PDB file of C-alpha atoms and ligand atoms in Angstrom:
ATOM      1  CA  UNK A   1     -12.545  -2.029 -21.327  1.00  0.00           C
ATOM      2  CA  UNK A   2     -10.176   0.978 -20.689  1.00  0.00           C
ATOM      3  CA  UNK A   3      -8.680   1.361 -17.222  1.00  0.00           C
ATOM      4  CA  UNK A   4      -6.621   3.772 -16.040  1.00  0.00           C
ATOM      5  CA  UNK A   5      -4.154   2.838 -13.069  1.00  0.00           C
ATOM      6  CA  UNK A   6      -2.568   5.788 -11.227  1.00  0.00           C
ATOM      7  CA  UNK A   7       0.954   4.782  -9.896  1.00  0.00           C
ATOM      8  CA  UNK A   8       1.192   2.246 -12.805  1.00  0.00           C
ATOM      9  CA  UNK A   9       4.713   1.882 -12.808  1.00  0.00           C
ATOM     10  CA  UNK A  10       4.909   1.378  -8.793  1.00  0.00           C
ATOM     11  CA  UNK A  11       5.452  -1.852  -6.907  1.00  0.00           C
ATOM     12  CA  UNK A  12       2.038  -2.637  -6.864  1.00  0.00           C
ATOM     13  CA  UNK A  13       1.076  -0.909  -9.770  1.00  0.00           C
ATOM     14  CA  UNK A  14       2.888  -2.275 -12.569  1.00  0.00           C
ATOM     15  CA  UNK A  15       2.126  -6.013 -11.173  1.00  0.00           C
ATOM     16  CA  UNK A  16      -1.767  -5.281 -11.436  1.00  0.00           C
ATOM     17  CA  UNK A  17      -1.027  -3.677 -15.126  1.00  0.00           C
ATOM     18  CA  UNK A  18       0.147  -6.865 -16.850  1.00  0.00           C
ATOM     19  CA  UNK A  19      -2.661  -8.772 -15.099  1.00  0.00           C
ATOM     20  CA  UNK A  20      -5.141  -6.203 -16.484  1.00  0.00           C
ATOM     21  CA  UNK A  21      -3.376  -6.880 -20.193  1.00  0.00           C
ATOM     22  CA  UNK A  22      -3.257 -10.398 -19.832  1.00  0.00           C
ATOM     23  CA  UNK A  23      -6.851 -10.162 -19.800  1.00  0.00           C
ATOM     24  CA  UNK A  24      -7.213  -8.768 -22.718  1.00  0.00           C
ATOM     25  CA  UNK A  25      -8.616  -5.019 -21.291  1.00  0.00           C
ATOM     26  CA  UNK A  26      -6.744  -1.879 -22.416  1.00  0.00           C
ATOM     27  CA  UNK A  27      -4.691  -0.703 -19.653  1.00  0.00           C
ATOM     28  CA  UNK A  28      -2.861   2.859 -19.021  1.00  0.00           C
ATOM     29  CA  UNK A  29      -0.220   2.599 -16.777  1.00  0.00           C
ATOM     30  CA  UNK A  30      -0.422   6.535 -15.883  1.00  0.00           C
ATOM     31  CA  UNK A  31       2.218   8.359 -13.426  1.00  0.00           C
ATOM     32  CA  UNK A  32       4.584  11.673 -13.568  1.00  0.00           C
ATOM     33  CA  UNK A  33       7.015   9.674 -15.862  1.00  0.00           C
ATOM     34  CA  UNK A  34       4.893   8.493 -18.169  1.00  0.00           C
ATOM     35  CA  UNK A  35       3.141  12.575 -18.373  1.00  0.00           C
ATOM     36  CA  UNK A  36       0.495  11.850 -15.915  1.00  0.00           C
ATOM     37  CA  UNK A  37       0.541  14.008 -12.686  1.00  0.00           C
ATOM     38  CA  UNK A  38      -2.098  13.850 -10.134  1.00  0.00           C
ATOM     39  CA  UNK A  39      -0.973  16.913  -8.401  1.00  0.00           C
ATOM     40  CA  UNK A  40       0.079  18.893 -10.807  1.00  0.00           C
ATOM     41  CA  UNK A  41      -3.157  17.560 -12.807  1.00  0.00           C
ATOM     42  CA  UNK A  42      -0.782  17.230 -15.933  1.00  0.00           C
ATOM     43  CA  UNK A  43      -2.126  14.753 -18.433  1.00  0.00           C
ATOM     44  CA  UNK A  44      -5.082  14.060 -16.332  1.00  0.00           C
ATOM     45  CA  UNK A  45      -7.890  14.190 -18.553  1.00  0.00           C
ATOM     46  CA  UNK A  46      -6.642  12.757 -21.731  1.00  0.00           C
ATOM     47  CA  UNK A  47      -5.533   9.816 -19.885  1.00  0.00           C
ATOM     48  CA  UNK A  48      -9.635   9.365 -18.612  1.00  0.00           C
ATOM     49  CA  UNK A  49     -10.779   9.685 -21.615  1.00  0.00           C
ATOM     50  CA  UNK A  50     -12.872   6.955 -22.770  1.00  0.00           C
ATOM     51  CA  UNK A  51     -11.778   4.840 -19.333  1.00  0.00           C
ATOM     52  CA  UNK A  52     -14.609   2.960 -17.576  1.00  0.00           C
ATOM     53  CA  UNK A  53     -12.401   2.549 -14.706  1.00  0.00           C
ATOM     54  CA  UNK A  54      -9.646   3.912 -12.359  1.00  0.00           C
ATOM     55  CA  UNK A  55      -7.380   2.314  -9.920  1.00  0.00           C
ATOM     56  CA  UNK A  56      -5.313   4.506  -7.674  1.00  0.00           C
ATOM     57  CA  UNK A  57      -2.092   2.766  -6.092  1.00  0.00           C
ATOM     58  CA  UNK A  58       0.306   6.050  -6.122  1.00  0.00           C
ATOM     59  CA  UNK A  59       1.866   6.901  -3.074  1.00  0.00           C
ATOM     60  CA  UNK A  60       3.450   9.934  -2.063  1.00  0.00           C
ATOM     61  CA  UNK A  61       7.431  10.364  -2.763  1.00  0.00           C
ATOM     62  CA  UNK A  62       7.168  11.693   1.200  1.00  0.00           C
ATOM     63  CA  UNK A  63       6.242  10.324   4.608  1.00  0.00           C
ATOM     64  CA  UNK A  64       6.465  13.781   5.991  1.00  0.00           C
ATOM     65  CA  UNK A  65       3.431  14.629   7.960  1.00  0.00           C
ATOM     66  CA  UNK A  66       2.473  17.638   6.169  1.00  0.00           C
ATOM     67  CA  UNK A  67       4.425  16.626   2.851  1.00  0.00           C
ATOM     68  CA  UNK A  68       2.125  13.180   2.712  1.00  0.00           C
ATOM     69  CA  UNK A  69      -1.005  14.621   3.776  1.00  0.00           C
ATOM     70  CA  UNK A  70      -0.992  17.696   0.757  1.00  0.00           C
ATOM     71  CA  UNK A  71      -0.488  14.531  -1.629  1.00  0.00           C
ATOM     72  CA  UNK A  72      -3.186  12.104  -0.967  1.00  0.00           C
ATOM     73  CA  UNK A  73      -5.612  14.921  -0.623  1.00  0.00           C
ATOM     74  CA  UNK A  74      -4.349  16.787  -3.885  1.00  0.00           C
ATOM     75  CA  UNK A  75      -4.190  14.060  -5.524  1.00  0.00           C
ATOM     76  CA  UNK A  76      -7.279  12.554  -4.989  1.00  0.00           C
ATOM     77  CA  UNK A  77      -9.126  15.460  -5.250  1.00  0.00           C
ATOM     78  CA  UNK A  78      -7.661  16.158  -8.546  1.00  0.00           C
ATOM     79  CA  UNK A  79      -8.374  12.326  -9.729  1.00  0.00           C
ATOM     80  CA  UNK A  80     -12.015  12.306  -8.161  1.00  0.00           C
ATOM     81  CA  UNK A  81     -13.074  15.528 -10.004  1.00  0.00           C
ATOM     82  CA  UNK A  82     -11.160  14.084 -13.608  1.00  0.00           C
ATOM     83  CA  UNK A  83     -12.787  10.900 -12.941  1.00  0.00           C
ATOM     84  CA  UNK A  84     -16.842  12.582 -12.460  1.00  0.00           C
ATOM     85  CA  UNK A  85     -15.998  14.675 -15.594  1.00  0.00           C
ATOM     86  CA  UNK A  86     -15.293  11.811 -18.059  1.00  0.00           C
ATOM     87  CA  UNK A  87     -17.922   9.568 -16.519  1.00  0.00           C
ATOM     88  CA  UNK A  88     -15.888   6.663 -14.346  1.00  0.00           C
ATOM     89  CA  UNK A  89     -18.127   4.276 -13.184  1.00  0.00           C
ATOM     90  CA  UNK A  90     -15.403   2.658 -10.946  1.00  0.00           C
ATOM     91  CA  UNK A  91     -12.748   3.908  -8.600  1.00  0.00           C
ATOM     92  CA  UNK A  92     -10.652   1.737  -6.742  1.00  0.00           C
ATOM     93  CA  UNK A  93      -8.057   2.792  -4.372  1.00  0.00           C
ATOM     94  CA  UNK A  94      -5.680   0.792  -2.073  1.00  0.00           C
ATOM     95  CA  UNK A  95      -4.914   1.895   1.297  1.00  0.00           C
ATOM     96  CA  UNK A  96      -3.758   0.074   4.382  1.00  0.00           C
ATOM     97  CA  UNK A  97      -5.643  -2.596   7.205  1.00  0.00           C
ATOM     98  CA  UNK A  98      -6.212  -0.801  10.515  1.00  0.00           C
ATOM     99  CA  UNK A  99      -6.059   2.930   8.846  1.00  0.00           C
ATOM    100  CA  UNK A 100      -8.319   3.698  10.893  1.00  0.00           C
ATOM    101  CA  UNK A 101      -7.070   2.901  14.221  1.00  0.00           C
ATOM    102  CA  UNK A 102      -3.361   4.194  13.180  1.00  0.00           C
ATOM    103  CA  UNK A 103      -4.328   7.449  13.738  1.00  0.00           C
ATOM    104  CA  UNK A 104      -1.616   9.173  15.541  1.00  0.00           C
ATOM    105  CA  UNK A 105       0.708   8.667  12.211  1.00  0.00           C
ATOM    106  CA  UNK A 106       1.290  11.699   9.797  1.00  0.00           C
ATOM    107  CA  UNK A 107       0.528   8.679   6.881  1.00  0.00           C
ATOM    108  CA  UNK A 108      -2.587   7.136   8.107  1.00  0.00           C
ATOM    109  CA  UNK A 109      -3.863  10.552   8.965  1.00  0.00           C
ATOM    110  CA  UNK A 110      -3.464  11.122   5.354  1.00  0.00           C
ATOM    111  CA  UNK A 111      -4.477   7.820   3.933  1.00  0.00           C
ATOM    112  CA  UNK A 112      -7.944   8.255   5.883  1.00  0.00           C
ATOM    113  CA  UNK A 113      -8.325  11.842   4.776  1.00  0.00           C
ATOM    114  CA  UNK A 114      -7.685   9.718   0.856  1.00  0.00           C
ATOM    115  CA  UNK A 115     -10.405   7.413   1.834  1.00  0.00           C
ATOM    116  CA  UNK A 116     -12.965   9.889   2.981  1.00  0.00           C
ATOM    117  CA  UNK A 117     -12.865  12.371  -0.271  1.00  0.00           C
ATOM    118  CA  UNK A 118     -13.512   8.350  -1.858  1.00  0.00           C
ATOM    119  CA  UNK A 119     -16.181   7.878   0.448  1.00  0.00           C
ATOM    120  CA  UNK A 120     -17.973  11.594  -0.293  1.00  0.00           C
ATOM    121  CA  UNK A 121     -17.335  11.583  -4.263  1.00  0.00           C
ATOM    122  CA  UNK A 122     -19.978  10.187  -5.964  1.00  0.00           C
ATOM    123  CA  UNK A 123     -18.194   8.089  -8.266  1.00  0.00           C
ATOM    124  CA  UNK A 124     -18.931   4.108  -7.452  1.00  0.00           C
ATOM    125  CA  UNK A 125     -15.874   2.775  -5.672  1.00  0.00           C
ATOM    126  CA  UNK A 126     -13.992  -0.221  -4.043  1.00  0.00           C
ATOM    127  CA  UNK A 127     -11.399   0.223  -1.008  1.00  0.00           C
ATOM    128  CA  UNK A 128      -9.173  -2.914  -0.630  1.00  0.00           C
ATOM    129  CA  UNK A 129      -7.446  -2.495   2.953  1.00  0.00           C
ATOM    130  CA  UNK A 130      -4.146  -4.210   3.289  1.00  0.00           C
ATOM    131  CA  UNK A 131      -1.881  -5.940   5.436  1.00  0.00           C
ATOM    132  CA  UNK A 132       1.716  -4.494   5.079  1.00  0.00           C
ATOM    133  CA  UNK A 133       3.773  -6.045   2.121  1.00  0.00           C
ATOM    134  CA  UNK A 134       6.234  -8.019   2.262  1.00  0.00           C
ATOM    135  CA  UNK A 135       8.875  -6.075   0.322  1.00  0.00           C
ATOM    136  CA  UNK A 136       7.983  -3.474   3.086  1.00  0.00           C
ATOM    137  CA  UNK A 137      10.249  -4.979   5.661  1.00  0.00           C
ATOM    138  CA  UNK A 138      13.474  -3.179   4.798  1.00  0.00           C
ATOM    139  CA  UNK A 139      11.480   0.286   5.357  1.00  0.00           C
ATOM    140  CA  UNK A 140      10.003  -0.875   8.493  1.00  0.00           C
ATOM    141  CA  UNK A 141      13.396  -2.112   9.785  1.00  0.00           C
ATOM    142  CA  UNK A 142      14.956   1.704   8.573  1.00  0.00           C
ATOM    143  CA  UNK A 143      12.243   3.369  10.287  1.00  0.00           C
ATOM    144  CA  UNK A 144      13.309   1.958  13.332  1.00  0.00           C
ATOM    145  CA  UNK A 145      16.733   2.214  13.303  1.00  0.00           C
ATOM    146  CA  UNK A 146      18.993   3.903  16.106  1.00  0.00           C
ATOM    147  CA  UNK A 147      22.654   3.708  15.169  1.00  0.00           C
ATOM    148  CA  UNK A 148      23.812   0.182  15.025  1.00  0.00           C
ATOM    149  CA  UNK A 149      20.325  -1.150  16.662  1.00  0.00           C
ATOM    150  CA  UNK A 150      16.587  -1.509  15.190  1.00  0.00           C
ATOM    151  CA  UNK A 151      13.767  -0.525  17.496  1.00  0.00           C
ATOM    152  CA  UNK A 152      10.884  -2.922  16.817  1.00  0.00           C
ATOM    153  CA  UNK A 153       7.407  -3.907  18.186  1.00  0.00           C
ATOM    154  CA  UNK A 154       6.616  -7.375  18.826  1.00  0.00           C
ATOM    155  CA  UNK A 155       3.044  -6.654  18.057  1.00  0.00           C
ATOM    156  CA  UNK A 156       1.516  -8.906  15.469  1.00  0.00           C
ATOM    157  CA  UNK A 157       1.340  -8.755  12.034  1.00  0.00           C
ATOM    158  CA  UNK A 158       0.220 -10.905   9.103  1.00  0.00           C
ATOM    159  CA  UNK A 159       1.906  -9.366   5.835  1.00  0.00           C
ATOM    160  CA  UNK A 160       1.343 -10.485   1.959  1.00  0.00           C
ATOM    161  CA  UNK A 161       3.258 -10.192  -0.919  1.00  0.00           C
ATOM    162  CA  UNK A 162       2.965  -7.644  -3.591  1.00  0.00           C
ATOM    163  CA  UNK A 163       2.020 -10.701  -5.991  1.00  0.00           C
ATOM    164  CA  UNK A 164      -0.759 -11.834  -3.614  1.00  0.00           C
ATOM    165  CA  UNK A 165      -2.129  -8.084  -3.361  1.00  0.00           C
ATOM    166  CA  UNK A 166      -1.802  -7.855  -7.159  1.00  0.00           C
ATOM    167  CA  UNK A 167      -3.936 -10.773  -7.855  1.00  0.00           C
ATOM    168  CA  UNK A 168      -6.542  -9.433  -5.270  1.00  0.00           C
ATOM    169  CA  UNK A 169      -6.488  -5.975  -7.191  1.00  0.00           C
ATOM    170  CA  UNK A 170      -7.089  -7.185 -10.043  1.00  0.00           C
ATOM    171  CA  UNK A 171     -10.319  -8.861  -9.081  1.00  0.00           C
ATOM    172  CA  UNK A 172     -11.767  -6.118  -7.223  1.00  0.00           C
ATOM    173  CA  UNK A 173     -10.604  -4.409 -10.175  1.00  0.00           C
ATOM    174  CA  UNK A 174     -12.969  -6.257 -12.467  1.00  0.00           C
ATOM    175  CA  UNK A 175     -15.835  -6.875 -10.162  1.00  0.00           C
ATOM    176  CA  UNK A 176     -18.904  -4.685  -9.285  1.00  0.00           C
ATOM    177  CA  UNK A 177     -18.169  -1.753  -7.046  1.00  0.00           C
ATOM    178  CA  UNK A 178     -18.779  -2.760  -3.243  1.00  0.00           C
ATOM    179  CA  UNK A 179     -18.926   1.207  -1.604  1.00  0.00           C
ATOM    180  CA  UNK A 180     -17.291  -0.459   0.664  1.00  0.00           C
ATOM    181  CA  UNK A 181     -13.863  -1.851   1.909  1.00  0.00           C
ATOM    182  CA  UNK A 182     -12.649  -5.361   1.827  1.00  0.00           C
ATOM    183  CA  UNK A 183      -9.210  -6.949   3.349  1.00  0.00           C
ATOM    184  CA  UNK A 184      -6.529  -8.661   2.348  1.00  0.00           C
ATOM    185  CA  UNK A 185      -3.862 -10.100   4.128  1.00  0.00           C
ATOM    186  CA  UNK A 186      -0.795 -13.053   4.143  1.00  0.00           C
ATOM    187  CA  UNK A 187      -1.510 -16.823   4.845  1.00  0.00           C
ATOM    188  CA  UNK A 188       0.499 -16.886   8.330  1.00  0.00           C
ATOM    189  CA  UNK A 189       0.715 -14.336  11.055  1.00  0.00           C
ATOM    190  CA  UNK A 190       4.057 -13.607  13.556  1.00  0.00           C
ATOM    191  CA  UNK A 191       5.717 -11.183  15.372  1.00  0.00           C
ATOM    192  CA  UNK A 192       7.214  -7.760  13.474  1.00  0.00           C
ATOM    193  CA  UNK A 193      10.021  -7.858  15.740  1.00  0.00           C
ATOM    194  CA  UNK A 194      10.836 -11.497  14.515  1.00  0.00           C
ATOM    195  CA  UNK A 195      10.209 -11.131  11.059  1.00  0.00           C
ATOM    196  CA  UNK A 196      12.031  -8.112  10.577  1.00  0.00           C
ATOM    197  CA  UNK A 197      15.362 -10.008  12.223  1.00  0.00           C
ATOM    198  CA  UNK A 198      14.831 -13.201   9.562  1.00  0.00           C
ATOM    199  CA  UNK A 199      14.410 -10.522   6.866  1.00  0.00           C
ATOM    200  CA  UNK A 200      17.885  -8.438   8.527  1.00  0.00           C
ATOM    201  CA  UNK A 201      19.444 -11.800   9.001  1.00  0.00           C
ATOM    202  CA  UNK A 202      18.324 -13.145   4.916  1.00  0.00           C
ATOM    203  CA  UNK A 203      20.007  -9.936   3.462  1.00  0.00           C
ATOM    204  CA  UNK A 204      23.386  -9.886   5.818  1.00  0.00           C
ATOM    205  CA  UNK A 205      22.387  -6.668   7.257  1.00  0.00           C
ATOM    206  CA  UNK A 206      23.898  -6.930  10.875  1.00  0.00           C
ATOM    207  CA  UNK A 207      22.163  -4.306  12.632  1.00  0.00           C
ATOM    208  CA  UNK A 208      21.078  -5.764  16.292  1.00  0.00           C
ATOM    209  CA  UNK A 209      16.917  -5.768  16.334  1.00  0.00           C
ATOM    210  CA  UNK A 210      16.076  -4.627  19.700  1.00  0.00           C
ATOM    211  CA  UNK A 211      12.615  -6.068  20.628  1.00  0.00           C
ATOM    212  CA  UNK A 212      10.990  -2.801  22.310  1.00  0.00           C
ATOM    213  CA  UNK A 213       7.191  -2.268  22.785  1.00  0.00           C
ATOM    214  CA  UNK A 214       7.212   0.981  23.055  1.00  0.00           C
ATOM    215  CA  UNK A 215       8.936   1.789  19.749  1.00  0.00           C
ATOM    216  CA  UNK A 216       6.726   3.303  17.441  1.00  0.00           C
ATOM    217  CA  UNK A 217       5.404   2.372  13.633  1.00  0.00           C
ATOM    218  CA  UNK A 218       5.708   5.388  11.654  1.00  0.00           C
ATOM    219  CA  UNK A 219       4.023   7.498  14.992  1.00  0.00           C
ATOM    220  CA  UNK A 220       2.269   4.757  16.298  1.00  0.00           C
ATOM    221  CA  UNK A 221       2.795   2.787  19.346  1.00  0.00           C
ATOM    222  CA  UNK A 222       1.186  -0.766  18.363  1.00  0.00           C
ATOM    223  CA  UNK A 223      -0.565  -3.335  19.858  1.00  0.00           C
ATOM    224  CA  UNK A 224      -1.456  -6.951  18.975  1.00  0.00           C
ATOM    225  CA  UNK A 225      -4.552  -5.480  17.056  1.00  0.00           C
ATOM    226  CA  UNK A 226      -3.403  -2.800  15.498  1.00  0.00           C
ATOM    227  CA  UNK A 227      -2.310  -4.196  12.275  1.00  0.00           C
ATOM    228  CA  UNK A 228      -3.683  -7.528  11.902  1.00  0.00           C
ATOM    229  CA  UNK A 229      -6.988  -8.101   9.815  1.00  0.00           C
ATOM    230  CA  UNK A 230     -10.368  -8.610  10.661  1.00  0.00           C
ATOM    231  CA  UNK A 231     -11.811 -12.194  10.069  1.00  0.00           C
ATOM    232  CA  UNK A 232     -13.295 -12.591   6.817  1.00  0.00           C
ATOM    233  CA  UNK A 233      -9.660 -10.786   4.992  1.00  0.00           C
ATOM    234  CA  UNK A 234      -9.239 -12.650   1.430  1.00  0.00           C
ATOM    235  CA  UNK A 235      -5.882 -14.403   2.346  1.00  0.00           C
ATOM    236  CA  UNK A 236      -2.798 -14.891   0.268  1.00  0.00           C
ATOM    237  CA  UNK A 237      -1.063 -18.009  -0.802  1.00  0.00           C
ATOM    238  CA  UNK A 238       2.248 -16.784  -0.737  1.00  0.00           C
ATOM    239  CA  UNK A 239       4.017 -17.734   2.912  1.00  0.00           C
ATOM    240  CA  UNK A 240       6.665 -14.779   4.451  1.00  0.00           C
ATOM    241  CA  UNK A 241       8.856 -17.824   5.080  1.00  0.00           C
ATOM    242  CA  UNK A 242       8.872 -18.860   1.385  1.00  0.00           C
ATOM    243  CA  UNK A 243       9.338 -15.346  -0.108  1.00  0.00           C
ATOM    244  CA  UNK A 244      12.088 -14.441   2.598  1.00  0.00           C
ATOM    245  CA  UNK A 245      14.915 -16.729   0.788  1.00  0.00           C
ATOM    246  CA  UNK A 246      14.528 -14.508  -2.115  1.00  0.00           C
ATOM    247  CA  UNK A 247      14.938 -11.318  -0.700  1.00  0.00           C
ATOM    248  CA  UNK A 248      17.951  -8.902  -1.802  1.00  0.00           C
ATOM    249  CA  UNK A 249      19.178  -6.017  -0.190  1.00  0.00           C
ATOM    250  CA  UNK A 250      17.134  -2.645  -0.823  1.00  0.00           C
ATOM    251  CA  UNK A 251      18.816  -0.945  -3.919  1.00  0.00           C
ATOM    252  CA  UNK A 252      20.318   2.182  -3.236  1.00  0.00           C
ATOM    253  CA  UNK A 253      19.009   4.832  -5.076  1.00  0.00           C
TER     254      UNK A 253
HETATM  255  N1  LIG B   1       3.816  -0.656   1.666  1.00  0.00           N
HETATM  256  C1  LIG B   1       2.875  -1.352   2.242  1.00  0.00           C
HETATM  257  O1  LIG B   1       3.155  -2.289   3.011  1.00  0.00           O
HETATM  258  C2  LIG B   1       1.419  -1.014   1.956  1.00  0.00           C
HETATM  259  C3  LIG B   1       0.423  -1.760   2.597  1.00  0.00           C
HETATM  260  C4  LIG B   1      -0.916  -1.511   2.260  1.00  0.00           C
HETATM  261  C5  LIG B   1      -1.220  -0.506   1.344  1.00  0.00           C
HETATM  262  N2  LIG B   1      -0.228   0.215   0.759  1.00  0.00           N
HETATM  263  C6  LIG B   1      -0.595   1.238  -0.250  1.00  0.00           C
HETATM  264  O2  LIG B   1      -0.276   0.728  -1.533  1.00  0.00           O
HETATM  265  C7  LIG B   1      -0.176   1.824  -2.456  1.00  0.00           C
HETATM  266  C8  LIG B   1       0.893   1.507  -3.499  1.00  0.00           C
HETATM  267  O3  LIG B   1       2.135   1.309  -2.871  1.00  0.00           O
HETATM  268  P1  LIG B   1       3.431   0.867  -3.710  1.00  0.00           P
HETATM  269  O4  LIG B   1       4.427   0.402  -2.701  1.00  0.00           O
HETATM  270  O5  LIG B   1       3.048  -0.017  -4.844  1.00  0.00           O
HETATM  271  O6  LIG B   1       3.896   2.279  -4.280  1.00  0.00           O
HETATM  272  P2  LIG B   1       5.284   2.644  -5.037  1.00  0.00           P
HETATM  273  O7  LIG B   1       5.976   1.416  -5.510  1.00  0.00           O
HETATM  274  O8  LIG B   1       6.032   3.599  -4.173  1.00  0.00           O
HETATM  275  O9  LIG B   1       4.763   3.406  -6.346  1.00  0.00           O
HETATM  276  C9  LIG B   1       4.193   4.667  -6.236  1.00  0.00           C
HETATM  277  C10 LIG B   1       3.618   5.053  -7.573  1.00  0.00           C
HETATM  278  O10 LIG B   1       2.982   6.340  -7.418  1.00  0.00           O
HETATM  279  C11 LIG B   1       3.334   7.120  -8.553  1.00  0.00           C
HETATM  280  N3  LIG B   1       3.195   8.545  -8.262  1.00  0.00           N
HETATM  281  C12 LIG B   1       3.931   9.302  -7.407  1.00  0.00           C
HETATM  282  N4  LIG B   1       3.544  10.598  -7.498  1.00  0.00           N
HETATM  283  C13 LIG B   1       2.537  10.642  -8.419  1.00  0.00           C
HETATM  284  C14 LIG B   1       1.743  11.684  -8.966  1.00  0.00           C
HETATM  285  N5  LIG B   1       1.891  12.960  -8.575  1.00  0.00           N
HETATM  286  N6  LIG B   1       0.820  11.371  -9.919  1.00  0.00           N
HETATM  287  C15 LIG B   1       0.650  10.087 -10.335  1.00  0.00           C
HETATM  288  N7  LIG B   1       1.371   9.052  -9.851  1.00  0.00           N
HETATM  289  C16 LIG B   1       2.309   9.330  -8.902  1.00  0.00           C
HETATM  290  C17 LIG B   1       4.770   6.713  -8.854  1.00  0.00           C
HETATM  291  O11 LIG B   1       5.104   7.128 -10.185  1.00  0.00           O
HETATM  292  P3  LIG B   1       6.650   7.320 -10.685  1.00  0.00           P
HETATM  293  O12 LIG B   1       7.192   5.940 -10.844  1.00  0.00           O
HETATM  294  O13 LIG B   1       6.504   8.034 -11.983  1.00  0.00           O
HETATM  295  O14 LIG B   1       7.324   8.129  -9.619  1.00  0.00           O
HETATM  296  C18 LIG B   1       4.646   5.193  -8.711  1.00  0.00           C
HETATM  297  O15 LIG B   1       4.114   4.619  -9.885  1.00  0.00           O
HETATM  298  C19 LIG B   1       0.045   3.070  -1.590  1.00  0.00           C
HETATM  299  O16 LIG B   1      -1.073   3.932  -1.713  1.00  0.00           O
HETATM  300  C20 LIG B   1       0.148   2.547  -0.156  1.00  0.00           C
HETATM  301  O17 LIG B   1      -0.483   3.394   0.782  1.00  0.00           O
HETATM  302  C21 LIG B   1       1.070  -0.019   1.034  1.00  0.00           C
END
C-alpha cells in the first residue's frame, strides 16, 4: 500500500515512517525539504499519486495567531482537494486532546479550524486527539518564561511520548477509517507545574518554576480538565518518570 505522510521528517512524523516501512507498505515521507509543500502546493500531486492513504502530522513553523491559523487552513485545504483528486480513501490527521475546549489560543483556534475542513471533506478520515508529548516540555517551560522565573499552571496533565503516539499512529494508520476522533494519552497523570520543574531540574536549566494558576498555556488559562483525556484514551506504556532521565537540553538551532 502507498501512504503518503505530510510532515514526514518531523518528530512525530519520521517515527510513524519507519513503522509504516517496517511493515512492509511503501511510505513517502513528504515535506518542503524533501519538494513537498502543502502551502505552496509544490510537489503535491505527484507525491498522491497512486497513494491509498494520507497522514498529516505537519505543523506550522509559527505559533503566531494569524501566522498558524493561514497554515493549517492552507494547508489542509490544499491536501484535502490533492487528496479527492487522486482518490484517497483515508486521511488521518493528528491534532491535540481538549482542542476543543482550548479555544481562546491562536493554535487551537487553528487546529479546530484543521479539523473541521477534515470533518466537511468527503474523503474517509481518522482524528487521533493527543495528550501533549513529552519532548514538549522544554516549549511549555519557554512559553512561560519571565526573566529568570517560569510561569506554570498546576492544572493536570497526562503527557505521552512521541514513541507511544507513533505506535498509536500507526495503527489508526492501518485500520478502517472511524469519521471520528479517538485519544491517546501517557500511562500516569501529574501536575504541569511539577513536571515541568523535574524536566528543568533533569537538564540543569536553573530557571525558578513559579507555580501560578493564572498563567496561561499558549492563551489559555487552564483548569484540571482542560488537558487531560476523556476515559476510554488508548494509553501509553512509556512512564514521564522513565523517559525524564534521558532528556537533553533543547538544541539550539
Ligand atoms: N507537541 C505536542 O505536544 C502535540 C500534542 C498533540 C498533537 N500535536 C500535533 O502533532 C503534529 C506533529 O507535531 P510534531 O511535533 O511531530 O511536528 P514537528 O516535529 O515540528 O514537524 C513538523 C513537520 O511539518 C513539516 N512541514 C512544515 N511546513 C510544511 C509544509 N508547508 N508542507 C509540508 N510539510 C510541512 C516539517 O517539514 P520540514 O522538516 O521540511 O520543515 C516537519 O516534517 C502537529 O500537527 C501538532 O499539532 C502536538
Amino acid at each position: 500500500m502507498k501512504i503518503v505522510v505530510i510532515g514526514g521528517t518531523g518528530l512525530i512524523g519520521s517515527k510513524l515512517v519507519k513503522r509504516l516501512q517496517s511493515k512492509g507498505h511503501e511510505v513517502l515521507a513528504a515535506s518542503p525539504n524533501s519538494g513537498v509543500n502543502t502551502i505552496t502546493g509544490e510537489g503535491l500531486a505527484d507525491a498522491l499519486k497512486g497513494a491509498q492513504i494520507v497522514v498529516d502530522v505537519a505543523n506550522s513553523p509559527s505559533f503566531e495567531d494569524n501566522a498558524v491559523m493561514e497554515f493549517f487552513q492552507t494547508s489542509g485545504k490544499n491536501l484535502l482537494a490533492a487528496e479527492a483528486a487522486a482518490g484517497v480513501q483515508h486521511h488521518i490527521a493528528l491534532s491535540v486532546v481538549g482542542t476543543e475546549r482550548l479555544q481562546d489560543s491562536g493554535y487551537f483556534r487553528a487546529k479546530l479550524a484543521q479539523e473541521k475542513l477534515i470533518k466537511e471533506s468527503a474523503v474517509p478520515y481518522s482524528l487521533v486527539h493527543s495528550t501533549q508529548f513529552f519532548e514538549f516540555m522544554g516549549s511549555i517551560a519557554q512559553s512561560g518564561t519571565q526573566g529568570q522565573e517560569v510561569h506554570i499552571s498546576p492544572a493536570l496533565i497526562q503527557p505521552i511520548s512521541s514513541e507511544d503516539v507513533a505506535d498509536a499512529m500507526a495503527d489508526v494508520v492501518l485500520g478502517s477509517p472511524v469519521n471520528g476522533t479517538v485519544e491517546i494519552a501517557g500511562p500516569e497523570s501529574g501536575r504541569l507545574s511539577d513536571l515541568v520543574s523535574v524536566y528543568l531540574k533533569q537538564v540543569k536549566d536553573t530557571r525558578k518554576v513559579v507555580i501560578d494558576a493564572k498563567s496561561k498555556y499558549f492563551g489559555v488559562e487552564l483548569d484540571d480538565k482542560s488537558l487531560m483525556p476523556a476515559a476510554g484514551a488508548r494509553i501509553g506504556s512509556v512512564k514521564f518518570s522513565e523517559w525524564v532521565k534521558t532528556a537533553s537540553p533543547p538544541q539550539a538551532h
